[in-house]
PDB file of C-alpha atoms and ligand atoms in Angstrom:
ATOM      1  CA  MET A  21     155.337  -2.163  18.659  1.00 95.00           C
ATOM      2  CA  HIS A  22     158.871  -2.180  17.850  1.00 96.00           C
ATOM      3  CA  ILE A  23     160.219  -2.189  13.770  1.00 98.00           C
ATOM      4  CA  TYR A  24     163.679  -3.296  13.398  1.00 98.00           C
ATOM      5  CA  ALA A  25     165.372  -2.032   9.744  1.00 98.00           C
ATOM      6  CA  PHE A  26     168.659  -4.062   9.273  1.00 97.00           C
ATOM      7  CA  ALA A  27     169.863  -1.697   6.334  1.00 95.00           C
ATOM      8  CA  ASN A  28     173.322  -1.797   4.507  1.00 93.00           C
ATOM      9  CA  GLN A  29     174.117  -0.589   1.386  1.00 90.00           C
ATOM     10  CA  LYS A  30     176.291  -2.759   0.581  1.00 91.00           C
ATOM     11  CA  GLY A  31     175.601  -6.889   0.024  1.00 92.00           C
ATOM     12  CA  GLY A  32     175.918  -9.462   1.656  1.00 93.00           C
ATOM     13  CA  VAL A  33     177.267  -8.488   4.784  1.00 94.00           C
ATOM     14  CA  GLY A  34     173.744  -9.864   6.551  1.00 96.00           C
ATOM     15  CA  LYS A  35     170.915  -8.919   6.377  1.00 97.00           C
ATOM     16  CA  THR A  36     168.471 -11.097   4.801  1.00 98.00           C
ATOM     17  CA  THR A  37     170.237 -14.070   6.630  1.00 98.00           C
ATOM     18  CA  LEU A  38     170.019 -11.444  10.509  1.00 98.00           C
ATOM     19  CA  SER A  39     166.589 -10.446   9.916  1.00 98.00           C
ATOM     20  CA  MET A  40     165.707 -13.727   9.546  1.00 98.00           C
ATOM     21  CA  HIS A  41     167.439 -14.761  12.993  1.00 98.00           C
ATOM     22  CA  MET A  42     165.974 -11.548  14.391  1.00 98.00           C
ATOM     23  CA  ALA A  43     162.292 -12.969  13.268  1.00 98.00           C
ATOM     24  CA  VAL A  44     162.902 -16.791  15.246  1.00 98.00           C
ATOM     25  CA  ALA A  45     164.590 -14.380  18.186  1.00 97.00           C
ATOM     26  CA  ALA A  46     161.393 -12.715  19.042  1.00 97.00           C
ATOM     27  CA  MET A  47     159.046 -15.363  18.779  1.00 97.00           C
ATOM     28  CA  GLN A  48     161.522 -17.363  21.243  1.00 95.00           C
ATOM     29  CA  ARG A  49     159.955 -14.658  23.053  1.00 94.00           C
ATOM     30  CA  ASN A  50     156.836 -15.363  22.546  1.00 93.00           C
ATOM     31  CA  CYS A  51     155.443 -11.396  20.971  1.00 95.00           C
ATOM     32  CA  GLN A  52     154.243 -11.459  17.390  1.00 96.00           C
ATOM     33  CA  THR A  53     156.267 -11.318  14.221  1.00 97.00           C
ATOM     34  CA  LEU A  54     156.306  -9.813  10.754  1.00 98.00           C
ATOM     35  CA  LEU A  55     159.733 -10.484   8.692  1.00 98.00           C
ATOM     36  CA  VAL A  56     158.639  -7.484   5.908  1.00 98.00           C
ATOM     37  CA  ASP A  57     160.831  -8.371   2.238  1.00 97.00           C
ATOM     38  CA  LEU A  58     161.414  -5.171   0.630  1.00 97.00           C
ATOM     39  CA  ASP A  59     163.947  -6.728  -1.377  1.00 96.00           C
ATOM     40  CA  GLN A  60     162.924  -7.385  -4.808  1.00 93.00           C
ATOM     41  CA  GLN A  61     165.846 -10.418  -5.636  1.00 93.00           C
ATOM     42  CA  GLY A  62     163.313 -12.088  -2.307  1.00 94.00           C
ATOM     43  CA  SER A  63     166.607 -13.161  -1.059  1.00 96.00           C
ATOM     44  CA  SER A  64     164.159 -13.917   1.821  1.00 97.00           C
ATOM     45  CA  THR A  65     161.333 -14.679   0.563  1.00 96.00           C
ATOM     46  CA  TYR A  66     163.014 -17.860  -0.982  1.00 96.00           C
ATOM     47  CA  LEU A  67     163.986 -19.054   2.422  1.00 97.00           C
ATOM     48  CA  TYR A  68     160.249 -18.948   3.973  1.00 97.00           C
ATOM     49  CA  THR A  69     158.899 -19.771   1.529  1.00 94.00           C
ATOM     50  CA  GLY A  70     161.354 -22.164   0.044  1.00 94.00           C
ATOM     51  CA  ASP A  71     161.351 -21.260  -3.721  1.00 89.00           C
ATOM     52  CA  ALA A  72     162.635 -19.111  -5.645  1.00 88.00           C
ATOM     53  CA  LYS A  73     160.916 -17.632  -8.028  1.00 88.00           C
ATOM     54  CA  TYR A  74     158.078 -16.397  -5.715  1.00 86.00           C
ATOM     55  CA  HIS A  75     158.341 -13.226  -6.364  1.00 86.00           C
ATOM     56  CA  ARG A  76     158.616 -12.911 -10.337  1.00 81.00           C
ATOM     57  CA  SER A  77     155.997 -15.766 -10.390  1.00 81.00           C
ATOM     58  CA  ALA A  78     152.274 -14.974 -12.766  1.00 69.00           C
ATOM     59  CA  ALA A  79     149.834 -14.316 -10.141  1.00 69.00           C
ATOM     60  CA  MET A  80     152.868 -11.898  -7.736  1.00 72.00           C
ATOM     61  CA  VAL A  81     152.454 -10.370 -11.732  1.00 69.00           C
ATOM     62  CA  SER A  82     148.859  -9.692 -11.934  1.00 70.00           C
ATOM     63  CA  GLY A  83     148.511  -8.989  -8.215  1.00 68.00           C
ATOM     64  CA  GLU A  84     147.187 -11.903  -6.573  1.00 71.00           C
ATOM     65  CA  VAL A  85     149.127 -12.609  -4.033  1.00 77.00           C
ATOM     66  CA  ARG A  86     149.929 -10.076  -1.277  1.00 86.00           C
ATOM     67  CA  SER A  87     153.076  -8.490  -0.817  1.00 93.00           C
ATOM     68  CA  ALA A  88     155.430  -5.928   0.210  1.00 95.00           C
ATOM     69  CA  LEU A  89     154.347  -3.894  -2.927  1.00 93.00           C
ATOM     70  CA  ASP A  90     151.220  -3.775  -1.147  1.00 93.00           C
ATOM     71  CA  LEU A  91     152.024  -1.418   1.417  1.00 96.00           C
ATOM     72  CA  TRP A  92     152.111   0.925  -1.652  1.00 95.00           C
ATOM     73  CA  THR A  93     147.956   1.253  -2.695  1.00 92.00           C
ATOM     74  CA  PRO A  94     146.272   1.554   0.871  1.00 91.00           C
ATOM     75  CA  ALA A  95     142.730   0.120  -1.000  1.00 90.00           C
ATOM     76  CA  ARG A  96     144.518  -3.257  -0.518  1.00 89.00           C
ATOM     77  CA  GLU A  97     144.586  -5.003   2.349  1.00 89.00           C
ATOM     78  CA  ILE A  98     147.880  -5.782   4.753  1.00 92.00           C
ATOM     79  CA  GLN A  99     147.613  -9.736   4.586  1.00 91.00           C
ATOM     80  CA  PRO A 100     150.771 -11.340   5.523  1.00 94.00           C
ATOM     81  CA  LEU A 101     152.142 -15.113   4.561  1.00 94.00           C
ATOM     82  CA  THR A 102     151.016 -16.776   7.887  1.00 94.00           C
ATOM     83  CA  GLU A 103     152.642 -21.143   6.936  1.00 94.00           C
ATOM     84  CA  SER A 104     156.154 -20.940   6.114  1.00 95.00           C
ATOM     85  CA  ALA A 105     156.847 -24.048   3.425  1.00 94.00           C
ATOM     86  CA  ARG A 106     160.343 -24.500   5.762  1.00 95.00           C
ATOM     87  CA  GLY A 107     158.763 -23.947   9.145  1.00 95.00           C
ATOM     88  CA  PHE A 108     159.451 -20.428  10.270  1.00 98.00           C
ATOM     89  CA  THR A 109     156.389 -19.928  12.842  1.00 97.00           C
ATOM     90  CA  PHE A 110     157.518 -15.887  12.099  1.00 98.00           C
ATOM     91  CA  ASP A 111     154.431 -13.257   9.570  1.00 97.00           C
ATOM     92  CA  PHE A 112     155.703 -12.134   6.559  1.00 97.00           C
ATOM     93  CA  LEU A 113     155.045 -10.710   3.887  1.00 96.00           C
ATOM     94  CA  PRO A 114     157.031 -11.460   0.635  1.00 95.00           C
ATOM     95  CA  ALA A 115     158.779  -8.830  -2.310  1.00 95.00           C
ATOM     96  CA  HIS A 116     157.333  -8.611  -5.105  1.00 93.00           C
ATOM     97  CA  ALA A 117     159.222  -8.152  -8.930  1.00 90.00           C
ATOM     98  CA  GLY A 118     157.280  -4.905  -9.200  1.00 90.00           C
ATOM     99  CA  LEU A 119     159.134  -3.655  -5.641  1.00 92.00           C
ATOM    100  CA  ASP A 120     161.892  -0.984  -7.287  1.00 91.00           C
ATOM    101  CA  ARG A 121     158.931   0.106  -8.745  1.00 91.00           C
ATOM    102  CA  VAL A 122     158.696   2.760  -5.596  1.00 93.00           C
ATOM    103  CA  ASP A 123     161.732   3.754  -5.821  1.00 93.00           C
ATOM    104  CA  ASP A 124     160.515   7.336  -7.093  1.00 92.00           C
ATOM    105  CA  ASP A 125     158.588   8.776  -4.288  1.00 96.00           C
ATOM    106  CA  LEU A 126     160.155   8.715  -0.247  1.00 96.00           C
ATOM    107  CA  ASP A 127     157.374  10.391   1.272  1.00 96.00           C
ATOM    108  CA  ALA A 128     155.136   7.798  -0.436  1.00 97.00           C
ATOM    109  CA  GLY A 129     157.675   5.535   1.065  1.00 97.00           C
ATOM    110  CA  VAL A 130     157.109   6.107   4.848  1.00 97.00           C
ATOM    111  CA  GLN A 131     153.809   6.534   4.196  1.00 97.00           C
ATOM    112  CA  ALA A 132     153.691   2.941   2.873  1.00 97.00           C
ATOM    113  CA  LEU A 133     156.033   1.504   5.886  1.00 98.00           C
ATOM    114  CA  GLN A 134     153.423   3.585   8.495  1.00 97.00           C
ATOM    115  CA  ARG A 135     150.535   1.680   7.250  1.00 97.00           C
ATOM    116  CA  LEU A 136     152.621  -1.393   8.856  1.00 97.00           C
ATOM    117  CA  ARG A 137     152.046   0.152  12.669  1.00 97.00           C
ATOM    118  CA  SER A 138     148.605  -0.265  12.191  1.00 95.00           C
ATOM    119  CA  LEU A 139     148.660  -3.853  12.124  1.00 96.00           C
ATOM    120  CA  ASP A 140     148.554  -5.845  15.660  1.00 94.00           C
ATOM    121  CA  TYR A 141     152.323  -6.860  16.081  1.00 97.00           C
ATOM    122  CA  ASP A 142     155.110  -6.616  18.419  1.00 96.00           C
ATOM    123  CA  VAL A 143     158.150  -6.959  16.248  1.00 97.00           C
ATOM    124  CA  VAL A 144     158.036  -5.746  12.685  1.00 98.00           C
ATOM    125  CA  ILE A 145     161.870  -6.960  11.271  1.00 98.00           C
ATOM    126  CA  LEU A 146     162.615  -4.817   7.022  1.00 98.00           C
ATOM    127  CA  ASP A 147     165.087  -6.913   5.329  1.00 98.00           C
ATOM    128  CA  CYS A 148     165.613  -3.828   3.802  1.00 97.00           C
ATOM    129  CA  PRO A 149     167.903  -3.386  -0.309  1.00 96.00           C
ATOM    130  CA  PRO A 150     170.934  -2.794  -0.469  1.00 93.00           C
ATOM    131  CA  ALA A 151     171.162   0.477  -2.559  1.00 84.00           C
ATOM    132  CA  PRO A 152     170.337   3.614  -0.690  1.00 82.00           C
ATOM    133  CA  SER A 153     167.845   4.646  -2.448  1.00 90.00           C
ATOM    134  CA  VAL A 154     163.918   5.047  -0.923  1.00 94.00           C
ATOM    135  CA  ARG A 155     162.392   1.509   0.600  1.00 95.00           C
ATOM    136  CA  GLN A 156     165.718   1.382   2.989  1.00 93.00           C
ATOM    137  CA  LEU A 157     165.689   6.057   3.348  1.00 95.00           C
ATOM    138  CA  ALA A 158     161.398   5.233   4.364  1.00 97.00           C
ATOM    139  CA  PRO A 159     162.482   1.920   6.480  1.00 97.00           C
ATOM    140  CA  LEU A 160     164.842   3.814   8.648  1.00 97.00           C
ATOM    141  CA  ILE A 161     162.070   7.124   8.472  1.00 97.00           C
ATOM    142  CA  VAL A 162     159.754   4.420   9.628  1.00 98.00           C
ATOM    143  CA  ALA A 163     161.884   2.052  12.109  1.00 97.00           C
ATOM    144  CA  ASP A 164     162.730   2.520  16.261  1.00 97.00           C
ATOM    145  CA  VAL A 165     166.502   0.713  15.375  1.00 96.00           C
ATOM    146  CA  HIS A 166     168.936   0.561  12.519  1.00 96.00           C
ATOM    147  CA  VAL A 167     170.448  -2.634  12.914  1.00 97.00           C
ATOM    148  CA  ILE A 168     174.226  -1.454  10.471  1.00 96.00           C
ATOM    149  CA  PRO A 169     174.799  -5.293   9.979  1.00 96.00           C
ATOM    150  CA  VAL A 170     178.908  -5.138   8.681  1.00 95.00           C
ATOM    151  CA  THR A 171     181.960  -7.506   8.034  1.00 96.00           C
ATOM    152  CA  PRO A 172     184.642  -7.035   9.883  1.00 95.00           C
ATOM    153  CA  ASP A 173     186.934  -5.779   6.142  1.00 94.00           C
ATOM    154  CA  ALA A 174     187.314  -2.358   4.556  1.00 90.00           C
ATOM    155  CA  LEU A 175     184.508  -2.901   2.714  1.00 88.00           C
ATOM    156  CA  GLY A 176     182.212  -3.170   5.996  1.00 88.00           C
ATOM    157  CA  THR A 177     184.269  -0.485   7.500  1.00 89.00           C
ATOM    158  CA  GLN A 178     183.648   1.848   4.904  1.00 89.00           C
ATOM    159  CA  GLY A 179     179.301   0.330   4.399  1.00 88.00           C
ATOM    160  CA  ILE A 180     179.363   2.002   7.986  1.00 90.00           C
ATOM    161  CA  SER A 181     180.881   4.913   7.502  1.00 90.00           C
ATOM    162  CA  GLN A 182     178.439   5.183   4.024  1.00 89.00           C
ATOM    163  CA  ALA A 183     175.614   4.704   6.892  1.00 89.00           C
ATOM    164  CA  LEU A 184     176.222   7.208   9.244  1.00 90.00           C
ATOM    165  CA  GLN A 185     176.691   9.438   6.739  1.00 91.00           C
ATOM    166  CA  LEU A 186     172.917   8.707   5.734  1.00 89.00           C
ATOM    167  CA  PHE A 187     171.628   8.979   8.993  1.00 90.00           C
ATOM    168  CA  GLN A 188     173.577  12.228  10.009  1.00 89.00           C
ATOM    169  CA  LYS A 189     172.812  14.373   5.794  1.00 91.00           C
ATOM    170  CA  GLN A 190     169.417  12.054   5.297  1.00 90.00           C
ATOM    171  CA  ILE A 191     167.334  10.544   8.782  1.00 94.00           C
ATOM    172  CA  ARG A 192     168.643  12.163  11.971  1.00 93.00           C
ATOM    173  CA  MET A 193     165.582  15.400  10.972  1.00 94.00           C
ATOM    174  CA  ARG A 194     163.624  12.842  10.583  1.00 95.00           C
ATOM    175  CA  ASN A 195     164.679  10.383  12.492  1.00 96.00           C
ATOM    176  CA  PRO A 196     165.908  11.299  15.915  1.00 93.00           C
ATOM    177  CA  HIS A 197     165.445   9.139  18.331  1.00 93.00           C
ATOM    178  CA  LEU A 198     166.402   6.261  15.288  1.00 94.00           C
ATOM    179  CA  GLU A 199     169.226   4.209  17.585  1.00 94.00           C
ATOM    180  CA  LEU A 200     171.857   2.450  15.790  1.00 94.00           C
ATOM    181  CA  GLN A 201     172.725  -0.597  16.300  1.00 95.00           C
ATOM    182  CA  ILE A 202     175.876  -1.264  14.403  1.00 96.00           C
ATOM    183  CA  LEU A 203     176.221  -5.503  14.634  1.00 97.00           C
ATOM    184  CA  ILE A 204     179.716  -7.125  13.522  1.00 97.00           C
ATOM    185  CA  ASN A 205     178.819 -10.895  11.010  1.00 97.00           C
ATOM    186  CA  ARG A 206     181.239 -12.918   9.696  1.00 97.00           C
ATOM    187  CA  LEU A 207     184.167 -13.307  11.413  1.00 97.00           C
ATOM    188  CA  LYS A 208     186.262 -15.621   9.790  1.00 96.00           C
ATOM    189  CA  ALA A 209     187.958 -17.434  12.644  1.00 92.00           C
ATOM    190  CA  ASN A 210     191.628 -17.527  10.719  1.00 94.00           C
ATOM    191  CA  SER A 211     191.434 -14.283   9.947  1.00 95.00           C
ATOM    192  CA  ARG A 212     194.427 -11.909  11.772  1.00 96.00           C
ATOM    193  CA  THR A 213     192.891  -8.782  10.136  1.00 96.00           C
ATOM    194  CA  ASN A 214     189.746 -10.077  10.662  1.00 96.00           C
ATOM    195  CA  ARG A 215     189.584 -10.203  14.399  1.00 96.00           C
ATOM    196  CA  ILE A 216     192.393  -6.352  14.169  1.00 96.00           C
ATOM    197  CA  ILE A 217     189.359  -4.546  12.718  1.00 95.00           C
ATOM    198  CA  ALA A 218     186.250  -6.013  14.815  1.00 95.00           C
ATOM    199  CA  ASP A 219     188.300  -4.779  17.738  1.00 95.00           C
ATOM    200  CA  ALA A 220     188.825  -1.657  15.967  1.00 94.00           C
ATOM    201  CA  LEU A 221     185.323  -0.740  15.722  1.00 93.00           C
ATOM    202  CA  ALA A 222     184.241  -1.074  19.032  1.00 92.00           C
ATOM    203  CA  GLU A 223     187.258   0.151  20.400  1.00 93.00           C
ATOM    204  CA  ARG A 224     185.842   3.773  17.575  1.00 92.00           C
ATOM    205  CA  LEU A 225     183.108   2.695  17.680  1.00 91.00           C
ATOM    206  CA  GLY A 226     181.535   2.041  21.127  1.00 89.00           C
ATOM    207  CA  LYS A 227     178.327   1.299  22.221  1.00 88.00           C
ATOM    208  CA  ARG A 228     177.212   1.155  18.904  1.00 92.00           C
ATOM    209  CA  VAL A 229     178.671  -1.418  17.984  1.00 95.00           C
ATOM    210  CA  LEU A 230     177.350  -4.580  19.565  1.00 96.00           C
ATOM    211  CA  PRO A 231     178.904  -6.990  22.554  1.00 95.00           C
ATOM    212  CA  TYR A 232     178.320  -9.769  20.138  1.00 96.00           C
ATOM    213  CA  VAL A 233     181.200 -11.898  16.517  1.00 96.00           C
ATOM    214  CA  LEU A 234     178.774 -13.181  14.766  1.00 97.00           C
ATOM    215  CA  TYR A 235     181.346 -15.915  13.404  1.00 96.00           C
ATOM    216  CA  GLU A 236     181.460 -17.118   9.516  1.00 96.00           C
ATOM    217  CA  ARG A 237     179.766 -20.675   9.908  1.00 94.00           C
ATOM    218  CA  GLU A 238     178.633 -23.276   7.172  1.00 92.00           C
ATOM    219  CA  ASP A 239     175.812 -24.087  10.047  1.00 93.00           C
ATOM    220  CA  VAL A 240     174.783 -20.185   9.231  1.00 96.00           C
ATOM    221  CA  ARG A 241     172.677 -21.496   6.366  1.00 95.00           C
ATOM    222  CA  LYS A 242     171.455 -24.947   6.443  1.00 95.00           C
ATOM    223  CA  GLY A 243     169.812 -23.960   9.979  1.00 96.00           C
ATOM    224  CA  LEU A 244     167.682 -21.190   7.475  1.00 97.00           C
ATOM    225  CA  ASN A 245     167.157 -24.083   4.817  1.00 95.00           C
ATOM    226  CA  GLU A 246     165.482 -26.337   7.636  1.00 95.00           C
ATOM    227  CA  GLY A 247     163.910 -23.180   9.521  1.00 96.00           C
ATOM    228  CA  LYS A 248     166.163 -22.235  12.190  1.00 96.00           C
ATOM    229  CA  ALA A 249     168.316 -20.053  13.339  1.00 96.00           C
ATOM    230  CA  TYR A 250     172.108 -20.446  13.686  1.00 96.00           C
ATOM    231  CA  TRP A 251     171.666 -21.405  17.795  1.00 95.00           C
ATOM    232  CA  GLN A 252     168.912 -24.348  16.992  1.00 94.00           C
ATOM    233  CA  ILE A 253     170.873 -26.463  15.732  1.00 93.00           C
ATOM    234  CA  CYS A 254     174.435 -25.415  16.527  1.00 89.00           C
ATOM    235  CA  LYS A 255     176.027 -26.126  20.605  1.00 80.00           C
ATOM    236  CA  ASP A 256     179.570 -24.576  19.668  1.00 84.00           C
ATOM    237  CA  SER A 257     180.379 -20.981  21.803  1.00 85.00           C
ATOM    238  CA  GLN A 258     178.875 -19.012  18.523  1.00 92.00           C
ATOM    239  CA  ARG A 259     175.835 -20.338  19.617  1.00 93.00           C
ATOM    240  CA  GLU A 260     175.920 -18.257  23.235  1.00 93.00           C
ATOM    241  CA  GLU A 261     176.764 -14.643  20.578  1.00 95.00           C
ATOM    242  CA  TRP A 262     174.074 -15.264  17.830  1.00 96.00           C
ATOM    243  CA  GLU A 263     171.517 -15.403  21.655  1.00 95.00           C
ATOM    244  CA  GLY A 264     173.323 -12.689  22.415  1.00 95.00           C
ATOM    245  CA  ALA A 265     173.260 -10.725  19.417  1.00 97.00           C
ATOM    246  CA  PHE A 266     169.807 -10.682  19.410  1.00 97.00           C
ATOM    247  CA  GLU A 267     168.220 -11.012  23.096  1.00 96.00           C
ATOM    248  CA  SER A 268     170.683  -7.593  23.548  1.00 95.00           C
ATOM    249  CA  LEU A 269     168.641  -5.738  20.868  1.00 96.00           C
ATOM    250  CA  LEU A 270     165.114  -7.485  21.971  1.00 96.00           C
ATOM    251  CA  GLU A 271     165.736  -6.106  24.896  1.00 92.00           C
ATOM    252  CA  GLY A 272     162.910  -4.386  26.436  1.00 82.00           C
ATOM    253  CA  VAL A 273     160.353  -5.338  23.778  1.00 86.00           C
ATOM    254  CA  ALA A 274     157.625  -7.493  25.434  1.00 76.00           C
ATOM    255  CA  SER A 275     154.671  -9.911  24.265  1.00 80.00           C
ATOM    256  CA  THR A 276     151.348  -7.919  24.106  1.00 82.00           C
ATOM    257  CA  GLU A 277     150.741 -11.993  25.106  1.00 81.00           C
ATOM    258  CA  ASP A 278     152.649 -11.480  28.078  1.00 82.00           C
ATOM    259  CA  LEU A 279     151.719  -8.221  29.258  1.00 81.00           C
ATOM    260  CA  VAL A 280     148.477  -8.974  29.215  1.00 83.00           C
ATOM    261  CA  ASP A 281     149.074 -12.433  31.632  1.00 84.00           C
ATOM    262  CA  ALA A 282     150.888 -10.258  33.861  1.00 85.00           C
ATOM    263  CA  ALA A 283     148.236  -7.371  34.143  1.00 86.00           C
ATOM    264  CA  GLU A 284     146.247 -10.207  34.959  1.00 88.00           C
ATOM    265  CA  GLU A 285     148.061 -11.329  38.025  1.00 89.00           C
ATOM    266  CA  LEU A 286     148.722  -8.253  38.905  1.00 90.00           C
ATOM    267  CA  VAL A 287     144.360  -7.428  39.099  1.00 90.00           C
ATOM    268  CA  GLU A 288     144.872 -10.833  41.298  1.00 90.00           C
ATOM    269  CA  VAL A 289     147.463  -9.994  43.637  1.00 91.00           C
ATOM    270  CA  ALA A 290     145.628  -6.026  44.300  1.00 90.00           C
ATOM    271  CA  LYS A 291     142.720  -8.462  45.239  1.00 91.00           C
ATOM    272  CA  THR A 292     143.931 -11.313  47.576  1.00 91.00           C
ATOM    273  CA  GLU A 293     146.494  -7.568  49.202  1.00 90.00           C
ATOM    274  CA  GLU A 294     142.551  -5.954  49.815  1.00 91.00           C
ATOM    275  CA  ALA A 295     141.206  -8.246  51.566  1.00 91.00           C
ATOM    276  CA  ALA A 296     144.296  -9.001  53.561  1.00 90.00           C
ATOM    277  CA  GLU A 297     144.083  -5.285  54.455  1.00 90.00           C
ATOM    278  CA  GLU A 298     140.655  -6.117  55.323  1.00 89.00           C
ATOM    279  CA  ILE A 299     140.799  -8.336  57.219  1.00 88.00           C
ATOM    280  CA  SER A 300     143.594  -7.546  59.641  1.00 86.00           C
ATOM    281  CA  SER A 301     141.607  -4.356  60.832  1.00 80.00           C
TER     282      SER A 301
HETATM  283  N1  ATP B 408     177.443 -15.552  10.173  1.00 75.74           N
HETATM  284  C1  ATP B 408     177.264 -15.647   8.395  1.00 75.74           C
HETATM  285  N2  ATP B 408     178.013 -16.889   8.469  1.00 75.74           N
HETATM  286  C2  ATP B 408     178.609 -18.043   7.048  1.00 75.74           C
HETATM  287  N3  ATP B 408     176.777 -16.957   6.259  1.00 75.74           N
HETATM  288  C3  ATP B 408     176.443 -16.325   5.640  1.00 75.74           C
HETATM  289  C4  ATP B 408     176.671 -15.094   6.746  1.00 75.74           C
HETATM  290  N4  ATP B 408     175.639 -14.806   7.109  1.00 75.74           N
HETATM  291  C5  ATP B 408     175.751 -14.453   5.748  1.00 75.74           C
HETATM  292  N5  ATP B 408     176.278 -15.861   5.416  1.00 75.74           N
HETATM  293  C6  ATP B 408     175.823 -15.710   4.237  1.00 75.74           C
HETATM  294  O1  ATP B 408     176.862 -14.237   3.228  1.00 75.74           O
HETATM  295  C7  ATP B 408     176.263 -14.347   2.023  1.00 75.74           C
HETATM  296  C8  ATP B 408     175.297 -13.162   2.443  1.00 75.74           C
HETATM  297  O2  ATP B 408     174.111 -13.220   3.161  1.00 75.74           O
HETATM  298  P1  ATP B 408     173.055 -12.159   2.846  1.00 75.74           P
HETATM  299  O3  ATP B 408     171.754 -12.706   1.926  1.00 75.74           O
HETATM  300  O4  ATP B 408     172.356 -12.187   3.807  1.00 75.74           O
HETATM  301  O5  ATP B 408     173.797 -10.737   2.572  1.00 75.74           O
HETATM  302  P2  ATP B 408     172.682  -9.378   2.950  1.00 75.74           P
HETATM  303  O6  ATP B 408     173.000  -8.455   3.996  1.00 75.74           O
HETATM  304  O7  ATP B 408     170.951  -9.528   3.351  1.00 75.74           O
HETATM  305  O8  ATP B 408     173.111  -9.360   0.827  1.00 75.74           O
HETATM  306  P3  ATP B 408     172.271  -8.512  -0.292  1.00 75.74           P
HETATM  307  O9  ATP B 408     172.456  -7.310  -0.126  1.00 75.74           O
HETATM  308  O10 ATP B 408     171.895  -9.535  -1.275  1.00 75.74           O
HETATM  309  O11 ATP B 408     170.635  -8.384   0.056  1.00 75.74           O
HETATM  310  C9  ATP B 408     174.834 -16.160   1.935  1.00 75.74           C
HETATM  311  O12 ATP B 408     174.866 -16.789   1.338  1.00 75.74           O
HETATM  312  C10 ATP B 408     173.986 -15.407   3.336  1.00 75.74           C
HETATM  313  O13 ATP B 408     173.784 -16.963   3.452  1.00 75.74           O
HETATM  314 MG1   MG B 409     169.604  -9.389   1.230  1.00 75.74          MG
END
């Protein structure tokens, strides 16, 4: 299982948008995929369910509906949603308006998210809230990859600086193998400053910055409202950038189903080779 945390203290940089795209990309690779909404604002929950109040519904409050908060209650089974009102095909664990209740205990948060490792998924994506709370720290302690979406502007560079300091001071000791991947998002095509900052980011932070730049495009929002990734509705050159970025993040991740098929084929190859050897000897 590969766990990706989309986290950045800064709001509005694309954590939710890119988490949703990552889930679509993983499904396209045949990976069993789960997206978990850890933000009590419920933005990805809205995109998945089409219901802006889902995470605050009466059923949620009375605890009848399953949500990400169940991860914190060992007695509760984790039962993600499997049908999206907008047609997304990945599974989804929705937000709960009371998620901020868990923000006072980091170890409990780590244990809660570690329960995800016992589920049968190839890829798990965590959409984190925009604050350095337990729900951002615990994901980084449990994840394999920290994707840091940034906007190529002064606030965005501050966001990276904060994220790297957080890694240095609080995460590295507990998760030394966490991989950091910075993904530039929302570059405005007509902004020279955006371009200069994007180039400077790539130059100074080197390999940590993915060599793809995602532009600000109205169709990104439109696509998600229709249950689609940007590359599924748009044919311009940005399509290749978006596909490339997520393919690169998923490099080396294989679906269990594909591995099982490959292993079965291998058995046949071995049998045929041995039979041929017997005949020739
Ligand atoms: N590349 C893009 N092109 C156009 N709009 C975008 C793009 N990326 C994100 N957006 C839009 O910007 C807004 C903020 O994006 P999003 O909700 O993904 O950010 P976030 O980091 O999850 O925010 P928050 O910190 O509030 O959770 C949304 O309206 C989203 O549709
Ligand atoms: Mg968000």
